[in-house]
mmCIF file of C-alpha atoms in Angstrom:
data_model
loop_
_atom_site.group_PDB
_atom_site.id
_atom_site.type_symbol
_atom_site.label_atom_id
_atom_site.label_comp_id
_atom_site.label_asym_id
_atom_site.label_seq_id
_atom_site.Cartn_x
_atom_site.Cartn_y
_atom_site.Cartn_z
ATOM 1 C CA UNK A 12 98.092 -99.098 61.854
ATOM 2 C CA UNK A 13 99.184 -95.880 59.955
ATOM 3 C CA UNK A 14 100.446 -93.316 62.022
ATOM 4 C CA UNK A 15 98.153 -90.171 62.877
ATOM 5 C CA UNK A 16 100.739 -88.737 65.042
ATOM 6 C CA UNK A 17 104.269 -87.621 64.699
ATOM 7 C CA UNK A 18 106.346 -87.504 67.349
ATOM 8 C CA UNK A 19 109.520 -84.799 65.617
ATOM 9 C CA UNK A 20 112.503 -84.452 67.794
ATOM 10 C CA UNK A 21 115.872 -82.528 66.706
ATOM 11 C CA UNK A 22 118.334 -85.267 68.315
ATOM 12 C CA UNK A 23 118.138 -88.543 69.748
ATOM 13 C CA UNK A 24 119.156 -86.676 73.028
ATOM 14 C CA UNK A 25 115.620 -85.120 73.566
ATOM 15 C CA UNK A 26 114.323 -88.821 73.540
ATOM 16 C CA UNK A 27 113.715 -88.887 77.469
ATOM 17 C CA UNK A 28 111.468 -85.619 77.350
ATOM 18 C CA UNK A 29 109.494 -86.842 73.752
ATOM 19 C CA UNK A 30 109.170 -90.705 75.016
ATOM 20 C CA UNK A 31 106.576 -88.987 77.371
ATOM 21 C CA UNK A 32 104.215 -88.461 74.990
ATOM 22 C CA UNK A 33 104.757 -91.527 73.041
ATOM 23 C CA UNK A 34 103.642 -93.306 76.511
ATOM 24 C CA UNK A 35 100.836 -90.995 76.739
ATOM 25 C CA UNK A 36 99.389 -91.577 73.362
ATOM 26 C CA UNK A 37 100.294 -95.280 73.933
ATOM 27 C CA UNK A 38 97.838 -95.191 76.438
ATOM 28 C CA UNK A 39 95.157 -94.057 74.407
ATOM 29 C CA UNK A 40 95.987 -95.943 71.493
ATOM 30 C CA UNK A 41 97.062 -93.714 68.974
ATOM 31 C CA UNK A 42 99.285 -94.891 66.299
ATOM 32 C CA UNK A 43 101.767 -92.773 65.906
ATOM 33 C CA UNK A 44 105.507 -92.180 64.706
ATOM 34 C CA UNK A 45 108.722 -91.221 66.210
ATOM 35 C CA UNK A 46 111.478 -89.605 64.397
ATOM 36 C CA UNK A 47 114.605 -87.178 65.429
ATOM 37 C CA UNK A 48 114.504 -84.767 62.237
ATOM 38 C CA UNK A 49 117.000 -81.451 62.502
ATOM 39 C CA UNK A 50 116.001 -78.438 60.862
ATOM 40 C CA UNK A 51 119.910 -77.177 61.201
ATOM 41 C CA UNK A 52 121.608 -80.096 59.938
ATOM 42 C CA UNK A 53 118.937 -82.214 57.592
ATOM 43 C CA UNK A 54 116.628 -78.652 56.350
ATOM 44 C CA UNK A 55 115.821 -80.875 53.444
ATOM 45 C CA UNK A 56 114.645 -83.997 55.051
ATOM 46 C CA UNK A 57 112.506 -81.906 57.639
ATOM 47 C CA UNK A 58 110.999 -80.174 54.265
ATOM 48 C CA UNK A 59 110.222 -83.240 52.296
ATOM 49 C CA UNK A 60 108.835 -84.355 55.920
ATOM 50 C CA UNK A 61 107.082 -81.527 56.978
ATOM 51 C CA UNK A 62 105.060 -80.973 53.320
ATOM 52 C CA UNK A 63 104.056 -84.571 52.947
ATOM 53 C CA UNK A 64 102.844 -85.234 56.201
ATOM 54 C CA UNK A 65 99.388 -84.206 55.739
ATOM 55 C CA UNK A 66 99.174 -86.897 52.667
ATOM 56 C CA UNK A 67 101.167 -89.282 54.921
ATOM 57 C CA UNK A 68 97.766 -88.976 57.281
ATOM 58 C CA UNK A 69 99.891 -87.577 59.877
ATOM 59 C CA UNK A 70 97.311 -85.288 61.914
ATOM 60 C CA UNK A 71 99.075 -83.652 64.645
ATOM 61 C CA UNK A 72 102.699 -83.275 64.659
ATOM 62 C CA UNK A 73 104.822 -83.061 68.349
ATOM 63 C CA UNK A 74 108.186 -81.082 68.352
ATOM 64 C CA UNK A 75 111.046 -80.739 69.943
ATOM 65 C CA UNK A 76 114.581 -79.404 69.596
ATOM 66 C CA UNK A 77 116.850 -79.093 72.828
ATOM 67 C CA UNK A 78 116.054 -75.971 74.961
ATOM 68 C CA UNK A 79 115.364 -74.048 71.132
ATOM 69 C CA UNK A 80 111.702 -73.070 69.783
ATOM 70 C CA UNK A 81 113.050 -73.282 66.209
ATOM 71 C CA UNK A 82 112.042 -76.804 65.307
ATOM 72 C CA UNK A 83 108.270 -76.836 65.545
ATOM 73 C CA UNK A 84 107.944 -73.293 64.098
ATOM 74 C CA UNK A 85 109.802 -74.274 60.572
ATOM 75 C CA UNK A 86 107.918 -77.587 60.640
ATOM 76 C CA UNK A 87 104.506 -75.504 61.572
ATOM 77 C CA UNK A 88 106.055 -72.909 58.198
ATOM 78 C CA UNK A 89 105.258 -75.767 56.147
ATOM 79 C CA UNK A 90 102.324 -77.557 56.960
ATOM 80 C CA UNK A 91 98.978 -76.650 57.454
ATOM 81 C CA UNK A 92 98.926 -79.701 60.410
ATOM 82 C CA UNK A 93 98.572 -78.273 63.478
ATOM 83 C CA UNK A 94 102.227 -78.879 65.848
ATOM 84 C CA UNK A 95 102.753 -78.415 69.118
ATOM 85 C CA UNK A 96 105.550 -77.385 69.741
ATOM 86 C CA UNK A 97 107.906 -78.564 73.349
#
């Protein structure tokens, strides 16, 4: 199944707070996709991510970067997707 969510994270290190969700939606039984993106050291990649994710039929888009707010808010600069941001 194609992805509907995305599951954002700025390092592999936040994987034991993001997993969490990824069990929750799991449980429901909504595809989605898990990536670790970093809007300080790959700007471009979380561009080219955040702008085609609507076309990608990505529909809701989960962030998270450390203890910082700055990930979700670029991502939600760029999209029209609604992102909630952890």
């Amino acid at each position: 199944m194609k992805p509907r969510v995305s599951i954002i994270m700025g390092s592999t290190s936040d994987l034991h707070v993001m997993e969490k969700a990824a069990v929750i939606l799991n449980e429901f039984e909504i595809p989605f996709e898990i990536n670790a993106l970093s809007a300080h050291r790959t700007p471009r990649e979380v561009e080219k991510f955040a702008t085609q994710a609507r076309e990608n039929g990505i529909e809701v888009i989960i962030a998270a970067a450390g203890m910082a707010a700055h990930l979700p808010g670029v991502i939600a600069s760029m999209t029209i997707i609604p992102v909630i941001g952890v």
